PDB file of C-alpha atoms and ligand atoms in Angstrom:
ATOM      1  CA  MET D   1       0.505-121.100  -0.422  1.00  0.00           C
ATOM      2  CA  ILE D   2      -3.153-120.137  -0.544  1.00  0.00           C
ATOM      3  CA  ILE D   3      -4.646-118.419   2.491  1.00  0.00           C
ATOM      4  CA  PHE D   4      -8.340-118.407   3.320  1.00  0.00           C
ATOM      5  CA  LYS D   5     -10.045-116.385   6.014  1.00  0.00           C
ATOM      6  CA  ASN D   6     -13.639-117.131   5.137  1.00  0.00           C
ATOM      7  CA  ILE D   7     -15.456-120.462   5.222  1.00  0.00           C
ATOM      8  CA  PRO D   8     -17.341-120.438   1.870  1.00  0.00           C
ATOM      9  CA  ASP D   9     -14.231-119.677  -0.231  1.00  0.00           C
ATOM     10  CA  PHE D  10     -12.208-122.234   1.686  1.00  0.00           C
ATOM     11  CA  LYS D  11     -14.896-124.911   1.298  1.00  0.00           C
ATOM     12  CA  ASN D  12     -15.165-124.238  -2.422  1.00  0.00           C
ATOM     13  CA  HIS D  13     -11.465-124.735  -2.826  1.00  0.00           C
ATOM     14  CA  ILE D  14     -11.477-127.995  -0.866  1.00  0.00           C
ATOM     15  CA  ARG D  15     -14.513-129.260  -2.766  1.00  0.00           C
ATOM     16  CA  LYS D  16     -12.647-128.838  -6.059  1.00  0.00           C
ATOM     17  CA  LEU D  17      -9.595-130.671  -4.716  1.00  0.00           C
ATOM     18  CA  LYS D  18     -11.757-133.521  -3.436  1.00  0.00           C
ATOM     19  CA  ASN D  19     -13.595-133.755  -6.756  1.00  0.00           C
ATOM     20  CA  ASP D  20     -10.206-134.311  -8.334  1.00  0.00           C
ATOM     21  CA  ASN D  21      -9.597-137.097  -5.804  1.00  0.00           C
ATOM     22  CA  PHE D  22      -6.793-135.324  -4.001  1.00  0.00           C
ATOM     23  CA  ARG D  23      -6.150-136.520  -0.466  1.00  0.00           C
ATOM     24  CA  ILE D  24      -6.444-133.820   2.197  1.00  0.00           C
ATOM     25  CA  GLY D  25      -4.468-133.778   5.441  1.00  0.00           C
ATOM     26  CA  PHE D  26      -5.321-131.404   8.280  1.00  0.00           C
ATOM     27  CA  VAL D  27      -3.265-129.973  11.140  1.00  0.00           C
ATOM     28  CA  PRO D  28      -5.260-127.729  13.489  1.00  0.00           C
ATOM     29  CA  THR D  29      -3.136-125.233  15.443  1.00  0.00           C
ATOM     30  CA  MET D  30      -3.357-122.020  17.408  1.00  0.00           C
ATOM     31  CA  GLY D  31      -0.315-120.594  15.623  1.00  0.00           C
ATOM     32  CA  ALA D  32       2.984-119.242  16.970  1.00  0.00           C
ATOM     33  CA  LEU D  33       4.335-122.218  15.063  1.00  0.00           C
ATOM     34  CA  HIS D  34       7.381-124.166  16.251  1.00  0.00           C
ATOM     35  CA  ASP D  35       9.123-127.394  15.302  1.00  0.00           C
ATOM     36  CA  GLY D  36       6.461-129.447  17.127  1.00  0.00           C
ATOM     37  CA  HIS D  37       3.778-128.093  14.767  1.00  0.00           C
ATOM     38  CA  ILE D  38       6.141-128.429  11.824  1.00  0.00           C
ATOM     39  CA  SER D  39       6.668-132.144  12.519  1.00  0.00           C
ATOM     40  CA  LEU D  40       2.882-132.692  12.234  1.00  0.00           C
ATOM     41  CA  ILE D  41       2.701-130.578   9.079  1.00  0.00           C
ATOM     42  CA  LYS D  42       5.585-132.453   7.441  1.00  0.00           C
ATOM     43  CA  LYS D  43       3.919-135.784   8.227  1.00  0.00           C
ATOM     44  CA  SER D  44       0.725-134.531   6.647  1.00  0.00           C
ATOM     45  CA  ILE D  45       2.604-133.327   3.555  1.00  0.00           C
ATOM     46  CA  LEU D  46       4.214-136.749   3.168  1.00  0.00           C
ATOM     47  CA  GLU D  47       0.928-138.633   3.465  1.00  0.00           C
ATOM     48  CA  ASN D  48      -1.451-136.347   1.534  1.00  0.00           C
ATOM     49  CA  ASP D  49      -1.694-134.358  -1.704  1.00  0.00           C
ATOM     50  CA  TYR D  50      -2.643-131.137   0.092  1.00  0.00           C
ATOM     51  CA  SER D  51      -2.345-130.152   3.736  1.00  0.00           C
ATOM     52  CA  VAL D  52      -4.642-127.716   5.463  1.00  0.00           C
ATOM     53  CA  VAL D  53      -3.098-125.932   8.433  1.00  0.00           C
ATOM     54  CA  SER D  54      -5.558-123.948  10.512  1.00  0.00           C
ATOM     55  CA  ILE D  55      -4.402-121.127  12.721  1.00  0.00           C
ATOM     56  CA  PHE D  56      -7.163-120.109  15.076  1.00  0.00           C
ATOM     57  CA  ILE D  57      -6.802-119.081  18.707  1.00  0.00           C
ATOM     58  CA  ASN D  58     -10.027-120.577  19.945  1.00  0.00           C
ATOM     59  CA  PRO D  59     -11.606-118.345  22.623  1.00  0.00           C
ATOM     60  CA  THR D  60     -13.934-121.013  24.044  1.00  0.00           C
ATOM     61  CA  GLN D  61     -11.129-123.306  25.199  1.00  0.00           C
ATOM     62  CA  PHE D  62      -9.538-120.698  27.469  1.00  0.00           C
ATOM     63  CA  ASN D  63     -10.782-120.773  31.026  1.00  0.00           C
ATOM     64  CA  ASP D  64      -8.744-117.657  31.814  1.00  0.00           C
ATOM     65  CA  ILE D  65      -9.349-114.503  29.773  1.00  0.00           C
ATOM     66  CA  ASN D  66      -5.832-113.159  30.467  1.00  0.00           C
ATOM     67  CA  ASP D  67      -4.329-116.384  29.169  1.00  0.00           C
ATOM     68  CA  PHE D  68      -6.395-115.946  25.990  1.00  0.00           C
ATOM     69  CA  LYS D  69      -5.410-112.298  25.575  1.00  0.00           C
ATOM     70  CA  SER D  70      -1.722-112.971  26.100  1.00  0.00           C
ATOM     71  CA  TYR D  71      -1.536-116.120  23.944  1.00  0.00           C
ATOM     72  CA  PRO D  72       1.440-115.733  21.533  1.00  0.00           C
ATOM     73  CA  ASN D  73       0.392-114.593  18.089  1.00  0.00           C
ATOM     74  CA  ASP D  74       2.651-113.897  15.111  1.00  0.00           C
ATOM     75  CA  ILE D  75       0.704-114.601  11.943  1.00  0.00           C
ATOM     76  CA  SER D  76       3.170-112.977   9.524  1.00  0.00           C
ATOM     77  CA  LYS D  77       6.033-115.097  10.852  1.00  0.00           C
ATOM     78  CA  ASP D  78       3.811-118.211  10.682  1.00  0.00           C
ATOM     79  CA  ILE D  79       2.898-117.456   7.051  1.00  0.00           C
ATOM     80  CA  GLU D  80       6.554-116.997   6.151  1.00  0.00           C
ATOM     81  CA  LEU D  81       7.433-120.312   7.793  1.00  0.00           C
ATOM     82  CA  LEU D  82       4.594-122.257   6.151  1.00  0.00           C
ATOM     83  CA  ASP D  83       5.477-120.705   2.801  1.00  0.00           C
ATOM     84  CA  SER D  84       9.011-122.030   3.119  1.00  0.00           C
ATOM     85  CA  ILE D  85       7.871-125.622   3.781  1.00  0.00           C
ATOM     86  CA  SER D  86       5.678-126.585   0.840  1.00  0.00           C
ATOM     87  CA  GLU D  87       3.502-125.231  -1.952  1.00  0.00           C
ATOM     88  CA  ASN D  88       0.856-127.762  -1.037  1.00  0.00           C
ATOM     89  CA  ILE D  89      -0.147-126.102   2.220  1.00  0.00           C
ATOM     90  CA  ILE D  90      -3.499-124.372   2.440  1.00  0.00           C
ATOM     91  CA  LEU D  91      -3.721-121.994   5.370  1.00  0.00           C
ATOM     92  CA  PHE D  92      -7.125-121.537   6.985  1.00  0.00           C
ATOM     93  CA  ASN D  93      -6.996-118.525   9.285  1.00  0.00           C
ATOM     94  CA  PRO D  94     -10.529-117.493  10.208  1.00  0.00           C
ATOM     95  CA  ASP D  95     -11.513-115.059  12.952  1.00  0.00           C
ATOM     96  CA  ALA D  96     -13.841-115.892  15.826  1.00  0.00           C
ATOM     97  CA  ASP D  97     -16.904-114.401  14.094  1.00  0.00           C
ATOM     98  CA  GLU D  98     -16.354-116.598  11.069  1.00  0.00           C
ATOM     99  CA  ILE D  99     -16.191-119.752  13.203  1.00  0.00           C
ATOM    100  CA  TYR D 100     -18.824-118.884  15.810  1.00  0.00           C
ATOM    101  CA  SER D 101     -21.157-116.540  13.829  1.00  0.00           C
ATOM    102  CA  GLY D 102     -21.306-114.190  16.792  1.00  0.00           C
ATOM    103  CA  LYS D 103     -22.219-116.957  19.291  1.00  0.00           C
ATOM    104  CA  VAL D 104     -18.921-117.597  21.028  1.00  0.00           C
ATOM    105  CA  PHE D 105     -20.059-120.536  23.192  1.00  0.00           C
ATOM    106  CA  SER D 106     -19.113-124.157  23.591  1.00  0.00           C
ATOM    107  CA  ASP D 107     -21.503-126.939  22.707  1.00  0.00           C
ATOM    108  CA  SER D 108     -21.941-129.711  25.225  1.00  0.00           C
ATOM    109  CA  TYR D 109     -20.229-133.064  24.791  1.00  0.00           C
ATOM    110  CA  ASP D 110     -20.159-136.184  26.904  1.00  0.00           C
ATOM    111  CA  PHE D 111     -16.742-137.797  27.013  1.00  0.00           C
ATOM    112  CA  GLY D 112     -17.540-140.162  29.863  1.00  0.00           C
ATOM    113  CA  ASP D 113     -14.718-139.739  32.336  1.00  0.00           C
ATOM    114  CA  LEU D 114     -12.039-138.760  29.804  1.00  0.00           C
ATOM    115  CA  ASP D 115     -12.371-135.077  30.677  1.00  0.00           C
ATOM    116  CA  LYS D 116     -12.714-135.559  34.421  1.00  0.00           C
ATOM    117  CA  TYR D 117      -9.027-135.761  35.285  1.00  0.00           C
ATOM    118  CA  MET D 118      -5.901-133.641  34.873  1.00  0.00           C
ATOM    119  CA  GLU D 119      -6.524-130.848  32.326  1.00  0.00           C
ATOM    120  CA  GLY D 120     -10.276-131.433  32.503  1.00  0.00           C
ATOM    121  CA  GLU D 121     -10.231-131.100  36.265  1.00  0.00           C
ATOM    122  CA  HIS D 122      -7.963-128.062  36.339  1.00  0.00           C
ATOM    123  CA  ARG D 123      -9.303-126.103  33.354  1.00  0.00           C
ATOM    124  CA  GLN D 124     -13.080-125.887  33.644  1.00  0.00           C
ATOM    125  CA  GLY D 125     -14.785-126.061  30.236  1.00  0.00           C
ATOM    126  CA  HIS D 126     -11.491-126.412  28.372  1.00  0.00           C
ATOM    127  CA  PHE D 127     -12.302-129.651  26.563  1.00  0.00           C
ATOM    128  CA  GLN D 128     -15.866-128.568  25.741  1.00  0.00           C
ATOM    129  CA  GLY D 129     -14.263-125.608  23.957  1.00  0.00           C
ATOM    130  CA  VAL D 130     -11.680-127.817  22.240  1.00  0.00           C
ATOM    131  CA  ALA D 131     -14.338-130.298  21.093  1.00  0.00           C
ATOM    132  CA  THR D 132     -16.596-127.488  19.847  1.00  0.00           C
ATOM    133  CA  VAL D 133     -13.932-125.951  17.642  1.00  0.00           C
ATOM    134  CA  VAL D 134     -12.497-129.265  16.451  1.00  0.00           C
ATOM    135  CA  HIS D 135     -15.994-130.488  15.533  1.00  0.00           C
ATOM    136  CA  LYS D 136     -16.624-127.284  13.537  1.00  0.00           C
ATOM    137  CA  LEU D 137     -13.210-127.451  11.860  1.00  0.00           C
ATOM    138  CA  PHE D 138     -13.600-131.122  10.931  1.00  0.00           C
ATOM    139  CA  GLU D 139     -16.940-130.311   9.245  1.00  0.00           C
ATOM    140  CA  ILE D 140     -15.431-127.373   7.363  1.00  0.00           C
ATOM    141  CA  VAL D 141     -12.185-129.046   6.291  1.00  0.00           C
ATOM    142  CA  THR D 142     -13.545-132.555   5.472  1.00  0.00           C
ATOM    143  CA  ALA D 143     -10.009-133.968   5.644  1.00  0.00           C
ATOM    144  CA  ASP D 144      -9.043-137.576   5.053  1.00  0.00           C
ATOM    145  CA  ASN D 145      -6.247-137.533   7.633  1.00  0.00           C
ATOM    146  CA  VAL D 146      -5.770-135.370  10.708  1.00  0.00           C
ATOM    147  CA  TYR D 147      -2.655-135.002  12.839  1.00  0.00           C
ATOM    148  CA  PHE D 148      -2.504-134.340  16.580  1.00  0.00           C
ATOM    149  CA  GLY D 149       0.432-134.185  18.960  1.00  0.00           C
ATOM    150  CA  GLU D 150       0.913-136.521  21.919  1.00  0.00           C
ATOM    151  CA  LYS D 151       2.162-133.422  23.746  1.00  0.00           C
ATOM    152  CA  ASP D 152      -1.553-132.794  24.475  1.00  0.00           C
ATOM    153  CA  PHE D 153      -2.327-136.434  25.108  1.00  0.00           C
ATOM    154  CA  GLN D 154      -5.628-135.945  26.925  1.00  0.00           C
ATOM    155  CA  GLN D 155      -6.838-133.696  24.097  1.00  0.00           C
ATOM    156  CA  LEU D 156      -5.796-136.361  21.603  1.00  0.00           C
ATOM    157  CA  ARG D 157      -7.769-139.062  23.436  1.00  0.00           C
ATOM    158  CA  ILE D 158     -10.824-136.799  23.648  1.00  0.00           C
ATOM    159  CA  ILE D 159     -10.670-136.055  19.937  1.00  0.00           C
ATOM    160  CA  GLU D 160     -10.324-139.762  19.162  1.00  0.00           C
ATOM    161  CA  ASP D 161     -13.485-140.255  21.230  1.00  0.00           C
ATOM    162  CA  LEU D 162     -15.245-137.349  19.467  1.00  0.00           C
ATOM    163  CA  VAL D 163     -14.440-138.822  16.046  1.00  0.00           C
ATOM    164  CA  LEU D 164     -15.902-142.184  17.106  1.00  0.00           C
ATOM    165  CA  LYS D 165     -19.029-140.595  18.610  1.00  0.00           C
ATOM    166  CA  ILE D 166     -19.781-138.260  15.705  1.00  0.00           C
ATOM    167  CA  GLY D 167     -18.732-140.875  13.160  1.00  0.00           C
ATOM    168  CA  PHE D 168     -16.309-138.708  11.188  1.00  0.00           C
ATOM    169  CA  LYS D 169     -14.691-140.664   8.385  1.00  0.00           C
ATOM    170  CA  LEU D 170     -11.140-139.599   8.943  1.00  0.00           C
ATOM    171  CA  LYS D 171      -7.950-141.094  10.263  1.00  0.00           C
ATOM    172  CA  ILE D 172      -6.248-139.562  13.281  1.00  0.00           C
ATOM    173  CA  THR D 173      -2.486-139.876  13.460  1.00  0.00           C
ATOM    174  CA  ARG D 174      -0.791-139.522  16.832  1.00  0.00           C
ATOM    175  CA  CYS D 175       2.485-137.617  16.514  1.00  0.00           C
ATOM    176  CA  GLU D 176       5.252-137.847  19.071  1.00  0.00           C
ATOM    177  CA  THR D 177       6.307-134.882  21.191  1.00  0.00           C
ATOM    178  CA  ILE D 178       9.172-132.800  19.836  1.00  0.00           C
ATOM    179  CA  ARG D 179      11.568-131.531  22.517  1.00  0.00           C
ATOM    180  CA  GLN D 180      14.531-129.219  22.817  1.00  0.00           C
ATOM    181  CA  ASN D 181      17.885-130.924  23.428  1.00  0.00           C
ATOM    182  CA  ASP D 182      17.435-130.245  27.139  1.00  0.00           C
ATOM    183  CA  GLY D 183      14.105-132.115  27.142  1.00  0.00           C
ATOM    184  CA  LEU D 184      11.735-129.161  27.340  1.00  0.00           C
ATOM    185  CA  ALA D 185       8.713-129.950  25.172  1.00  0.00           C
ATOM    186  CA  LEU D 186       8.246-127.342  22.461  1.00  0.00           C
ATOM    187  CA  SER D 187       5.214-125.178  23.089  1.00  0.00           C
ATOM    188  CA  SER D 188       3.985-121.813  21.841  1.00  0.00           C
ATOM    189  CA  ARG D 189       3.816-120.782  25.487  1.00  0.00           C
ATOM    190  CA  ASN D 190       7.605-121.250  25.877  1.00  0.00           C
ATOM    191  CA  LYS D 191       7.901-117.935  24.006  1.00  0.00           C
ATOM    192  CA  LYS D 192       6.541-116.272  27.142  1.00  0.00           C
ATOM    193  CA  LEU D 193       9.397-117.621  29.293  1.00  0.00           C
ATOM    194  CA  ASP D 194      12.741-115.882  29.670  1.00  0.00           C
ATOM    195  CA  ILE D 195      15.902-117.990  29.365  1.00  0.00           C
ATOM    196  CA  SER D 196      16.252-118.664  33.075  1.00  0.00           C
ATOM    197  CA  SER D 197      12.597-119.752  33.374  1.00  0.00           C
ATOM    198  CA  GLN D 198      13.064-121.993  30.334  1.00  0.00           C
ATOM    199  CA  ASN D 199      16.008-123.627  32.099  1.00  0.00           C
ATOM    200  CA  ILE D 200      13.923-124.138  35.207  1.00  0.00           C
ATOM    201  CA  ALA D 201      11.095-125.548  33.071  1.00  0.00           C
ATOM    202  CA  THR D 202      13.329-128.447  31.994  1.00  0.00           C
ATOM    203  CA  ASN D 203      12.606-129.925  35.437  1.00  0.00           C
ATOM    204  CA  LEU D 204       9.176-130.978  34.194  1.00  0.00           C
ATOM    205  CA  PHE D 205      10.881-133.331  31.762  1.00  0.00           C
ATOM    206  CA  LYS D 206      13.302-134.407  34.506  1.00  0.00           C
ATOM    207  CA  ALA D 207      10.355-135.419  36.694  1.00  0.00           C
ATOM    208  CA  LEU D 208       8.696-137.317  33.844  1.00  0.00           C
ATOM    209  CA  SER D 209      11.985-139.015  32.984  1.00  0.00           C
ATOM    210  CA  PHE D 210      12.443-140.037  36.611  1.00  0.00           C
ATOM    211  CA  ALA D 211       8.985-141.625  36.533  1.00  0.00           C
ATOM    212  CA  LYS D 212       9.797-143.450  33.314  1.00  0.00           C
ATOM    213  CA  LYS D 213      13.151-144.731  34.544  1.00  0.00           C
ATOM    214  CA  ASN D 214      11.748-145.988  37.848  1.00  0.00           C
ATOM    215  CA  PHE D 215       8.261-147.065  36.847  1.00  0.00           C
ATOM    216  CA  GLU D 216       9.103-150.774  36.905  1.00  0.00           C
ATOM    217  CA  ASN D 217      11.158-150.867  40.108  1.00  0.00           C
ATOM    218  CA  LEU D 218       9.618-148.254  42.443  1.00  0.00           C
ATOM    219  CA  ASP D 219       6.092-148.207  43.795  1.00  0.00           C
ATOM    220  CA  LEU D 220       3.981-145.264  42.744  1.00  0.00           C
ATOM    221  CA  GLU D 221       3.993-143.604  46.140  1.00  0.00           C
ATOM    222  CA  LYS D 222       7.803-143.422  46.014  1.00  0.00           C
ATOM    223  CA  ILE D 223       7.721-141.953  42.534  1.00  0.00           C
ATOM    224  CA  HIS D 224       5.293-139.268  43.698  1.00  0.00           C
ATOM    225  CA  THR D 225       7.423-138.455  46.772  1.00  0.00           C
ATOM    226  CA  ASN D 226      10.586-138.196  44.696  1.00  0.00           C
ATOM    227  CA  VAL D 227       8.906-135.882  42.214  1.00  0.00           C
ATOM    228  CA  GLU D 228       7.583-133.710  45.045  1.00  0.00           C
ATOM    229  CA  ASP D 229      11.100-133.581  46.522  1.00  0.00           C
ATOM    230  CA  LEU D 230      12.583-132.526  43.196  1.00  0.00           C
ATOM    231  CA  PHE D 231      10.243-129.534  42.987  1.00  0.00           C
ATOM    232  CA  GLU D 232      10.963-128.499  46.602  1.00  0.00           C
ATOM    233  CA  ASN D 233      14.189-127.036  45.173  1.00  0.00           C
ATOM    234  CA  PHE D 234      12.381-124.814  42.691  1.00  0.00           C
ATOM    235  CA  PRO D 235      10.060-122.262  44.281  1.00  0.00           C
ATOM    236  CA  GLN D 236       9.464-120.735  40.821  1.00  0.00           C
ATOM    237  CA  ILE D 237       7.590-123.916  39.832  1.00  0.00           C
ATOM    238  CA  SER D 238       4.104-124.444  41.128  1.00  0.00           C
ATOM    239  CA  ILE D 239       2.877-127.929  40.285  1.00  0.00           C
ATOM    240  CA  GLU D 240      -0.828-128.227  39.444  1.00  0.00           C
ATOM    241  CA  TYR D 241      -0.737-131.974  39.133  1.00  0.00           C
ATOM    242  CA  PHE D 242       1.595-134.891  38.583  1.00  0.00           C
ATOM    243  CA  ALA D 243      -0.289-138.060  37.704  1.00  0.00           C
ATOM    244  CA  ILE D 244       0.335-141.512  36.354  1.00  0.00           C
ATOM    245  CA  ALA D 245      -2.667-142.567  34.351  1.00  0.00           C
ATOM    246  CA  ASN D 246      -3.876-145.301  32.081  1.00  0.00           C
ATOM    247  CA  GLU D 247      -3.387-144.255  28.468  1.00  0.00           C
ATOM    248  CA  LYS D 248      -6.822-145.476  27.434  1.00  0.00           C
ATOM    249  CA  ASP D 249      -9.222-144.151  30.068  1.00  0.00           C
ATOM    250  CA  LEU D 250      -6.833-141.473  31.444  1.00  0.00           C
ATOM    251  CA  LYS D 251      -7.738-142.422  34.992  1.00  0.00           C
ATOM    252  CA  PRO D 252      -4.877-141.649  37.405  1.00  0.00           C
ATOM    253  CA  ILE D 253      -3.810-144.793  39.231  1.00  0.00           C
ATOM    254  CA  LYS D 254      -2.531-145.628  42.691  1.00  0.00           C
ATOM    255  CA  LYS D 255      -1.362-149.134  41.797  1.00  0.00           C
ATOM    256  CA  LYS D 256      -0.147-150.423  38.463  1.00  0.00           C
ATOM    257  CA  LYS D 257      -1.664-153.464  36.798  1.00  0.00           C
ATOM    258  CA  LYS D 258      -0.023-155.820  34.321  1.00  0.00           C
ATOM    259  CA  ASN D 259      -0.480-155.440  30.564  1.00  0.00           C
ATOM    260  CA  GLN D 260      -1.686-151.858  30.709  1.00  0.00           C
ATOM    261  CA  LYS D 261      -0.154-148.821  29.029  1.00  0.00           C
ATOM    262  CA  TYR D 262       0.534-145.917  31.334  1.00  0.00           C
ATOM    263  CA  ARG D 263       1.748-142.344  30.938  1.00  0.00           C
ATOM    264  CA  ALA D 264       2.999-139.785  33.425  1.00  0.00           C
ATOM    265  CA  PHE D 265       1.384-136.351  33.114  1.00  0.00           C
ATOM    266  CA  ILE D 266       2.430-133.029  34.580  1.00  0.00           C
ATOM    267  CA  ALA D 267       1.102-129.461  34.603  1.00  0.00           C
ATOM    268  CA  ALA D 268       2.818-126.546  36.271  1.00  0.00           C
ATOM    269  CA  ASP D 269       2.934-122.807  36.473  1.00  0.00           C
ATOM    270  CA  ILE D 270       6.419-121.436  35.899  1.00  0.00           C
ATOM    271  CA  SER D 271       6.861-117.698  36.394  1.00  0.00           C
ATOM    272  CA  GLY D 272       3.190-117.184  35.489  1.00  0.00           C
ATOM    273  CA  VAL D 273       3.230-119.442  32.397  1.00  0.00           C
ATOM    274  CA  ARG D 274       1.252-122.673  32.446  1.00  0.00           C
ATOM    275  CA  LEU D 275       3.002-125.649  30.839  1.00  0.00           C
ATOM    276  CA  ILE D 276       1.946-129.272  30.373  1.00  0.00           C
ATOM    277  CA  ASP D 277       3.864-132.360  29.357  1.00  0.00           C
ATOM    278  CA  ASN D 278       3.602-136.141  29.475  1.00  0.00           C
ATOM    279  CA  ILE D 279       5.676-139.215  28.728  1.00  0.00           C
ATOM    280  CA  LYS D 280       4.843-142.817  27.951  1.00  0.00           C
ATOM    281  CA  LEU D 281       5.981-145.289  30.570  1.00  0.00           C
ATOM    282  CA  TYR D 282       6.405-148.326  28.326  1.00  0.00           C
TER     283      TYR D 282
HETATM  284  P1  LIG R 301      -1.489-125.884  19.564  1.00  0.00           P
HETATM  285  O1  LIG R 301      -1.126-124.853  18.534  1.00  0.00           O
HETATM  286  O2  LIG R 301      -0.714-125.756  20.832  1.00  0.00           O
HETATM  287  O3  LIG R 301      -2.974-125.992  19.756  1.00  0.00           O
HETATM  288  O4  LIG R 301      -1.026-127.269  18.964  1.00  0.00           O
HETATM  289  C1  LIG R 301      -1.445-127.723  17.703  1.00  0.00           C
HETATM  290  C2  LIG R 301      -1.050-129.169  17.539  1.00  0.00           C
HETATM  291  O5  LIG R 301       0.361-129.293  17.656  1.00  0.00           O
HETATM  292  C3  LIG R 301      -1.652-130.077  18.618  1.00  0.00           C
HETATM  293  O6  LIG R 301      -2.039-131.305  18.029  1.00  0.00           O
HETATM  294  C4  LIG R 301      -0.509-130.257  19.580  1.00  0.00           C
HETATM  295  O7  LIG R 301      -0.563-131.443  20.331  1.00  0.00           O
HETATM  296  C5  LIG R 301       0.668-130.280  18.623  1.00  0.00           C
HETATM  297  N1  LIG R 301       1.917-129.952  19.332  1.00  0.00           N
HETATM  298  C6  LIG R 301       2.142-128.886  20.151  1.00  0.00           C
HETATM  299  N2  LIG R 301       3.399-128.942  20.666  1.00  0.00           N
HETATM  300  C7  LIG R 301       3.953-130.074  20.172  1.00  0.00           C
HETATM  301  C8  LIG R 301       5.237-130.697  20.335  1.00  0.00           C
HETATM  302  N3  LIG R 301       6.178-130.190  21.102  1.00  0.00           N
HETATM  303  N4  LIG R 301       5.471-131.856  19.672  1.00  0.00           N
HETATM  304  C9  LIG R 301       4.511-132.408  18.875  1.00  0.00           C
HETATM  305  N5  LIG R 301       3.290-131.863  18.684  1.00  0.00           N
HETATM  306  C10 LIG R 301       3.011-130.713  19.308  1.00  0.00           C
END
């Protein structure tokens, strides 16, 4: 595996591959890789000649400096893992100066209402930071195909919107959420939870599964009350939001309409660790 830390060398390498008509896949990550990331990377390897994996903990998308400072980081383990998967992975692992040239600020994007709800509402500036880094990375990597997880569904929708607005010529593939056997969605942040908190965290999936199972036969108010009741039993879990929203415009709904695709979304703090998850309701 080749590893690049600086932009010019990386771009040179990609330029040569593209001149030879190789197809480039791209999986942006913040590292501390787990099987969720690996599923995206394997998809990219299957569909492309070379796959760029970026590992960059993007400072501008953190609304809480302590969250940024304590974000899991184990680059040597990540390199070992990537090395064991395929020879056709190119790791791009820049530092913040390389990406931001000393100006660590977000640019300003208009996503209509896509960033007004859920994560956008609860993490001020988060999606401006995400869009800024993704925009920069897309320009650097010039991939043909990019892979994003449905685990961060709002992010995925915002990036789909960004690609349309900027006019990037690339294909985005949505990749399904990979979970532990107990339902807990894999996340780098799970590494910050001890075993008992991880067990408690499986209740997020239980709440989402309840919503999925009862979406057709219960009205939304009942679903919300049942979910609230479930979390009454777990004082270690502090729910930031539970919402059922349209998959397209991400607007949380009070009443369902026919022929629409909905998802249930949840964010919670568990023993000081913030987790998010969502599930499709169709
Ligand atoms: P992150 O490193 O958390 O920024 O995630 C990098 C990419 O991996 C994003 O597109 C995420 O949506 C995706 N991802 C994270 N966790 C999972 C998971 N459990 N299943 C599938 N994709 C995931």
